[in-house]
Amino acid sequence: AAPSAEAQVPAAGPSPPGETVSASAAPPERRSKGERDALVAAVREALGAWETFARSGDTDDVAGAFIADGPQFRQFRREARQGLAGPGIERVPDMSVRSVMKVARNGKRRNVVTRVALRGTDQESELHQWTFVLVRTGGAWRVWTVIDRRP
């Protein structure tokens, strides 16, 4: 399972389609500790769901943590259809947040810039810089997309 290749996200969350801004366009603003903690918890939950999806190939496993019409969820659907996730996959890496580098406001979205460690069964950790773009829906923060920015 890979981050979405789409680095553009809707300007006002998941709708209206077609309106885009860069995921890093807005300057960082100071977030309350409560909001920051909720965002980091949502990112950790999303990574856990992602790992489960990679093992099962079932998009229901990521449905609570990712927005169903977002680019990352579309990527999960493609991977499930193509057999790139699920029981036949030999090596599903463990994913963990090593550090949160920045939490920034971008309109109604929040960008959480992280260093994520991917580790296979007999491998050293491989570090990635991933920006999780989250939108608040139904009272909870959920991931719209994930952008891979190699460190």
Coordinates of N, CA and C in Angstrom, one line a residue:
A1 N 0.9 -1.2 0.0 CA 0.0 0.0 0.0 C 0.9 1.2 0.0
A2 N 0.6 2.2 -0.8 CA 1.4 3.4 -1.0 C 0.6 4.6 -0.8
P3 N 1.3 5.7 -0.4 CA 0.5 7.0 -0.4 C 0.0 7.3 -1.7
S4 N -1.1 8.1 -1.7 CA -1.7 8.5 -3.0 C -0.7 9.4 -3.8
A5 N -0.7 9.2 -5.1 CA 0.1 10.0 -5.9 C -0.4 11.4 -6.1
E6 N -1.6 11.6 -5.7 CA -2.3 12.9 -5.9 C -1.9 13.9 -4.8
A7 N -1.2 14.9 -5.2 CA -0.8 15.9 -4.2 C -1.7 17.1 -4.1
Q8 N -2.8 17.1 -4.9 CA -3.7 18.2 -4.8 C -5.0 17.8 -4.1
V9 N -5.5 18.6 -3.2 CA -6.7 18.3 -2.5 C -7.7 19.4 -2.6
P10 N -9.0 19.1 -2.5 CA -10.0 20.1 -2.6 C -9.8 21.2 -1.6
A11 N -10.1 22.4 -2.0 CA -9.9 23.6 -1.2 C -10.8 23.6 0.1
A12 N -12.0 23.0 0.1 CA -12.9 23.0 1.2 C -13.2 21.6 1.7
G13 N -12.2 20.8 1.8 CA -12.5 19.4 2.2 C -12.9 18.5 1.0
P14 N -13.7 17.5 1.3 CA -13.9 16.6 0.2 C -14.8 17.1 -0.9
S15 N -15.5 18.2 -0.8 CA -16.3 18.7 -1.9 C -16.2 20.2 -1.9
P16 N -16.4 21.0 -2.9 CA -16.8 20.5 -4.2 C -15.5 20.0 -5.0
P17 N -15.7 19.0 -5.9 CA -14.6 18.6 -6.7 C -14.1 19.6 -7.6
G18 N -12.8 19.4 -8.0 CA -12.2 20.3 -9.0 C -11.5 21.5 -8.5
E19 N -11.9 22.0 -7.3 CA -11.2 23.1 -6.7 C -10.0 22.6 -5.9
T20 N -8.8 23.1 -6.2 CA -7.6 22.5 -5.6 C -6.7 23.6 -5.1
V21 N -5.9 23.2 -4.1 CA -4.8 24.1 -3.6 C -3.7 23.1 -3.2
S22 N -2.5 23.6 -3.2 CA -1.3 22.8 -2.8 C -1.5 22.4 -1.3
A23 N -1.1 21.2 -1.0 CA -1.2 20.7 0.4 C -0.3 21.5 1.3
S24 N 0.7 22.2 0.8 CA 1.6 22.9 1.7 C 1.4 24.4 1.5
A25 N 0.3 24.9 1.0 CA 0.1 26.3 0.6 C 0.0 27.2 1.8
A26 N -0.7 26.8 2.9 CA -1.0 27.7 4.0 C 0.2 27.7 5.0
P27 N 0.4 28.9 5.6 CA 1.5 29.0 6.6 C 1.0 28.2 7.9
P28 N 2.0 27.7 8.6 CA 1.6 27.0 9.8 C 1.0 28.0 10.8
E29 N 0.0 27.5 11.6 CA -0.5 28.3 12.7 C -0.4 27.5 13.9
R30 N -0.4 28.2 15.0 CA -0.3 27.5 16.3 C -1.6 26.8 16.6
R31 N -1.6 25.5 16.9 CA -2.8 24.7 17.2 C -2.9 24.5 18.7
S32 N -4.1 24.4 19.1 CA -4.3 24.1 20.5 C -3.7 22.7 20.8
K33 N -3.3 22.4 22.0 CA -2.7 21.1 22.3 C -3.8 20.0 22.1
G34 N -5.1 20.3 22.5 CA -6.1 19.3 22.3 C -6.3 19.0 20.9
E35 N -6.3 20.0 20.0 CA -6.5 19.7 18.6 C -5.3 18.9 18.0
R36 N -4.1 19.4 18.4 CA -2.9 18.7 17.9 C -2.9 17.2 18.3
D37 N -3.3 17.0 19.6 CA -3.3 15.6 20.1 C -4.4 14.8 19.3
A38 N -5.5 15.4 19.0 CA -6.6 14.7 18.2 C -6.1 14.4 16.8
L39 N -5.4 15.3 16.2 CA -4.8 15.1 14.9 C -3.8 14.0 14.9
V40 N -2.9 14.0 15.8 CA -1.8 13.0 15.9 C -2.5 11.6 16.2
A41 N -3.5 11.6 17.0 CA -4.2 10.3 17.3 C -4.9 9.8 16.0
A42 N -5.4 10.7 15.2 CA -6.1 10.3 14.0 C -5.1 9.7 13.0
V43 N -3.9 10.3 12.9 CA -2.8 9.8 12.1 C -2.4 8.4 12.5
R44 N -2.2 8.2 13.8 CA -1.8 6.9 14.3 C -2.9 5.9 14.0
E45 N -4.1 6.2 14.2 CA -5.3 5.3 13.9 C -5.3 5.0 12.4
A46 N -5.0 6.0 11.6 CA -5.0 5.7 10.1 C -3.9 4.8 9.8
L47 N -2.7 4.9 10.4 CA -1.6 4.0 10.1 C -1.9 2.6 10.5
G48 N -2.6 2.4 11.7 CA -3.0 1.1 12.1 C -4.0 0.5 11.2
A49 N -4.9 1.3 10.7 CA -5.9 0.8 9.8 C -5.3 0.4 8.5
W50 N -4.3 1.2 8.0 CA -3.6 1.0 6.8 C -2.9 -0.4 6.8
E51 N -2.2 -0.6 8.0 CA -1.5 -1.9 8.1 C -2.5 -3.1 8.0
T52 N -3.6 -2.9 8.7 CA -4.6 -4.0 8.7 C -5.1 -4.2 7.3
F53 N -5.4 -3.1 6.5 CA -5.8 -3.2 5.1 C -4.8 -3.9 4.3
A54 N -3.5 -3.6 4.5 CA -2.4 -4.2 3.7 C -2.4 -5.7 3.9
R55 N -2.8 -6.2 5.1 CA -2.8 -7.6 5.4 C -4.1 -8.3 4.8
S56 N -5.2 -7.5 4.9 CA -6.5 -8.1 4.5 C -7.0 -7.9 3.1
G57 N -6.6 -6.7 2.6 CA -7.1 -6.2 1.3 C -8.5 -5.8 1.3
D58 N -9.1 -5.6 2.5 CA -10.5 -5.2 2.7 C -10.6 -3.7 3.0
T59 N -11.2 -2.9 2.1 CA -11.2 -1.5 2.3 C -12.1 -1.1 3.5
D60 N -12.9 -2.0 4.0 CA -13.7 -1.7 5.3 C -12.7 -1.4 6.4
D61 N -11.5 -2.0 6.4 CA -10.6 -1.8 7.4 C -10.1 -0.3 7.5
V62 N -10.1 0.4 6.4 CA -9.7 1.8 6.5 C -10.8 2.8 6.4
A63 N -12.1 2.3 6.3 CA -13.2 3.2 6.2 C -13.4 4.2 7.3
G64 N -13.1 3.8 8.5 CA -13.3 4.8 9.6 C -12.2 5.8 9.7
A65 N -11.1 5.6 9.2 CA -9.9 6.5 9.4 C -9.7 7.4 8.2
F66 N -10.2 6.9 7.0 CA -9.9 7.7 5.7 C -11.3 8.0 5.1
I67 N -11.3 9.2 4.4 CA -12.6 9.7 3.8 C -12.8 8.9 2.5
A68 N -13.9 8.3 2.4 CA -14.2 7.3 1.3 C -14.1 7.9 -0.1
D69 N -14.3 9.2 -0.3 CA -14.2 9.7 -1.7 C -12.9 10.5 -1.8
G70 N -11.9 10.3 -0.9 CA -10.6 10.9 -1.0 C -9.6 10.2 -1.9
P71 N -8.6 10.8 -2.3 CA -7.5 10.2 -3.1 C -6.9 9.0 -2.5
Q72 N -6.6 9.0 -1.2 CA -6.0 7.9 -0.5 C -6.9 6.6 -0.5
F73 N -8.2 6.8 -0.3 CA -9.1 5.7 -0.3 C -9.2 5.1 -1.7
R74 N -9.2 6.0 -2.7 CA -9.3 5.5 -4.1 C -8.0 4.7 -4.4
Q75 N -6.9 5.1 -3.8 CA -5.7 4.3 -4.0 C -5.8 2.9 -3.3
F76 N -6.4 2.9 -2.1 CA -6.7 1.6 -1.5 C -7.6 0.7 -2.3
R77 N -8.6 1.3 -2.9 CA -9.5 0.5 -3.8 C -8.7 -0.1 -5.0
R78 N -7.9 0.7 -5.6 CA -7.1 0.2 -6.7 C -6.2 -0.9 -6.3
E79 N -5.5 -0.7 -5.2 CA -4.6 -1.8 -4.7 C -5.4 -3.1 -4.3
A80 N -6.5 -3.0 -3.8 CA -7.3 -4.1 -3.5 C -7.7 -4.9 -4.7
R81 N -8.2 -4.1 -5.8 CA -8.6 -4.7 -7.0 C -7.4 -5.4 -7.7
Q82 N -6.2 -4.8 -7.6 CA -5.1 -5.3 -8.3 C -4.3 -6.4 -7.5
G83 N -4.8 -6.7 -6.4 CA -4.2 -7.7 -5.5 C -2.9 -7.3 -4.9
L84 N -2.7 -5.9 -4.8 CA -1.5 -5.4 -4.1 C -1.6 -5.3 -2.6
A85 N -2.7 -5.7 -2.1 CA -2.9 -5.8 -0.6 C -3.7 -7.0 -0.4
G86 N -3.5 -7.6 0.8 CA -4.3 -8.8 1.2 C -3.5 -10.0 1.6
P87 N -4.1 -11.1 1.9 CA -3.4 -12.3 2.4 C -2.3 -12.8 1.5
G88 N -2.3 -12.6 0.2 CA -1.2 -13.1 -0.6 C 0.0 -12.3 -0.6
I89 N 0.0 -11.1 0.1 CA 1.2 -10.3 0.2 C 2.2 -10.9 1.2
E90 N 3.4 -11.1 0.8 CA 4.4 -11.7 1.6 C 4.9 -10.8 2.8
R91 N 5.2 -9.6 2.5 CA 5.8 -8.7 3.5 C 5.1 -7.5 3.6
V92 N 4.3 -7.4 4.7 CA 3.6 -6.1 5.0 C 4.4 -5.4 6.1
P93 N 4.9 -4.2 5.8 CA 5.7 -3.5 6.8 C 4.9 -3.0 8.0
D94 N 5.5 -3.0 9.1 CA 4.9 -2.3 10.3 C 5.1 -0.8 10.0
M95 N 4.1 0.0 10.4 CA 4.2 1.4 10.2 C 4.1 2.1 11.5
S96 N 5.0 3.1 11.8 CA 4.8 3.8 13.0 C 5.3 5.2 12.8
V97 N 4.7 6.2 13.5 CA 5.1 7.6 13.5 C 6.3 7.7 14.4
R98 N 7.4 8.1 13.8 CA 8.6 8.4 14.5 C 8.6 9.8 15.1
S99 N 8.1 10.7 14.4 CA 8.0 12.1 14.9 C 6.9 12.9 14.1
V100 N 6.4 13.9 14.8 CA 5.5 14.8 14.1 C 6.3 16.1 14.0
M101 N 6.5 16.5 12.8 CA 7.4 17.6 12.5 C 6.6 18.9 12.5
K102 N 5.4 18.9 12.1 CA 4.6 20.1 12.0 C 3.1 19.8 11.9
V103 N 2.3 20.6 12.5 CA 0.9 20.5 12.3 C 0.5 21.9 11.8
A104 N -0.2 22.0 10.7 CA -0.5 23.3 10.1 C -1.9 23.3 9.6
R105 N -2.5 24.5 9.7 CA -3.9 24.7 9.2 C -3.8 25.1 7.7
N106 N -4.7 24.5 7.0 CA -4.8 24.8 5.5 C -6.3 24.9 5.2
G107 N -6.9 26.1 5.5 CA -8.3 26.3 5.4 C -9.0 25.4 6.4
K108 N -9.9 24.6 6.0 CA -10.6 23.7 6.9 C -9.9 22.4 7.1
R109 N -8.8 22.2 6.4 CA -8.0 21.0 6.6 C -6.8 21.2 7.5
R110 N -6.3 20.1 8.0 CA -5.0 20.2 8.8 C -4.0 19.3 8.1
N111 N -2.8 19.8 8.0 CA -1.7 19.0 7.5 C -0.8 18.6 8.6
V112 N -0.6 17.3 8.8 CA 0.3 16.8 9.8 C 1.5 16.2 9.1
V113 N 2.6 16.8 9.2 CA 3.9 16.4 8.6 C 4.6 15.5 9.6
T114 N 4.8 14.2 9.1 CA 5.4 13.2 10.0 C 6.6 12.6 9.4
R115 N 7.4 11.9 10.2 CA 8.4 10.9 9.8 C 7.8 9.6 10.1
V116 N 7.6 8.8 9.1 CA 7.0 7.4 9.4 C 8.0 6.4 9.1
A117 N 8.1 5.4 10.0 CA 9.1 4.3 9.8 C 8.3 3.1 9.3
L118 N 8.8 2.5 8.2 CA 8.3 1.3 7.6 C 9.3 0.2 7.9
R119 N 8.9 -0.8 8.5 CA 9.8 -1.9 8.8 C 9.2 -3.3 8.5
G120 N 10.0 -4.0 7.6 CA 9.6 -5.4 7.3 C 10.1 -6.3 8.3
T121 N 9.8 -7.6 8.2 CA 10.1 -8.6 9.2 C 11.6 -8.7 9.5
D122 N 12.5 -8.6 8.5 CA 13.9 -8.7 8.7 C 14.7 -7.6 8.1
Q123 N 14.1 -6.4 8.2 CA 14.7 -5.2 7.6 C 14.9 -4.1 8.6
E124 N 15.8 -3.2 8.3 CA 15.9 -2.0 9.1 C 14.8 -1.1 8.7
S125 N 14.5 -0.2 9.6 CA 13.4 0.8 9.3 C 13.8 1.7 8.2
E126 N 12.8 2.0 7.3 CA 13.0 2.9 6.2 C 12.1 4.1 6.6
L127 N 12.8 5.3 6.7 CA 12.0 6.5 7.0 C 11.5 7.2 5.8
H128 N 10.2 7.7 6.0 CA 9.6 8.5 5.0 C 9.0 9.7 5.6
Q129 N 9.0 10.8 4.9 CA 8.3 12.0 5.3 C 6.9 12.0 4.6
W130 N 5.9 11.8 5.4 CA 4.5 11.8 4.9 C 3.7 13.0 5.5
T131 N 3.0 13.7 4.6 CA 2.1 14.7 5.0 C 0.7 14.1 5.0
F132 N 0.0 14.0 6.1 CA -1.3 13.5 6.2 C -2.2 14.8 6.2
V133 N -3.1 14.8 5.2 CA -4.1 15.9 5.1 C -5.4 15.4 5.7
L134 N -5.8 16.0 6.8 CA -7.0 15.6 7.5 C -8.2 16.6 7.4
V135 N -9.4 16.1 7.4 CA -10.6 16.9 7.3 C -11.5 16.4 8.5
R136 N -12.1 17.4 9.1 CA -13.0 17.0 10.2 C -14.4 16.7 9.6
T137 N -14.9 15.5 9.9 CA -16.2 15.0 9.4 C -16.8 14.3 10.5
G138 N -18.1 14.5 10.7 CA -18.9 13.8 11.7 C -18.2 14.0 13.1
G139 N -17.6 15.1 13.4 CA -17.0 15.3 14.7 C -15.6 14.7 14.9
A140 N -15.1 14.1 13.9 CA -13.8 13.4 14.0 C -12.9 13.8 12.9
W141 N -11.6 13.8 13.1 CA -10.6 14.1 12.0 C -10.4 12.8 11.3
R142 N -10.4 12.8 10.0 CA -10.2 11.7 9.1 C -9.2 12.1 8.0
V143 N -8.5 11.1 7.5 CA -7.5 11.4 6.5 C -8.1 11.5 5.1
W144 N -7.8 12.6 4.4 CA -8.3 12.8 3.0 C -7.2 12.2 2.1
T145 N -6.0 12.5 2.3 CA -4.9 12.0 1.5 C -3.6 12.0 2.3
V146 N -2.6 11.2 1.7 CA -1.3 11.2 2.3 C -0.3 11.5 1.1
I147 N 0.6 12.4 1.4 CA 1.6 12.8 0.4 C 3.0 12.4 0.8
D148 N 3.7 11.6 0.0 CA 5.0 11.1 0.3 C 6.0 12.2 -0.1
R149 N 6.7 12.7 0.8 CA 7.8 13.7 0.5 C 9.1 13.1 1.1
R150 N 9.8 12.4 0.2 CA 11.0 11.7 0.7 C 12.0 12.7 1.4
P151 N 12.5 12.2 2.6 CA 13.4 13.1 3.3 C 14.8 13.2 2.6

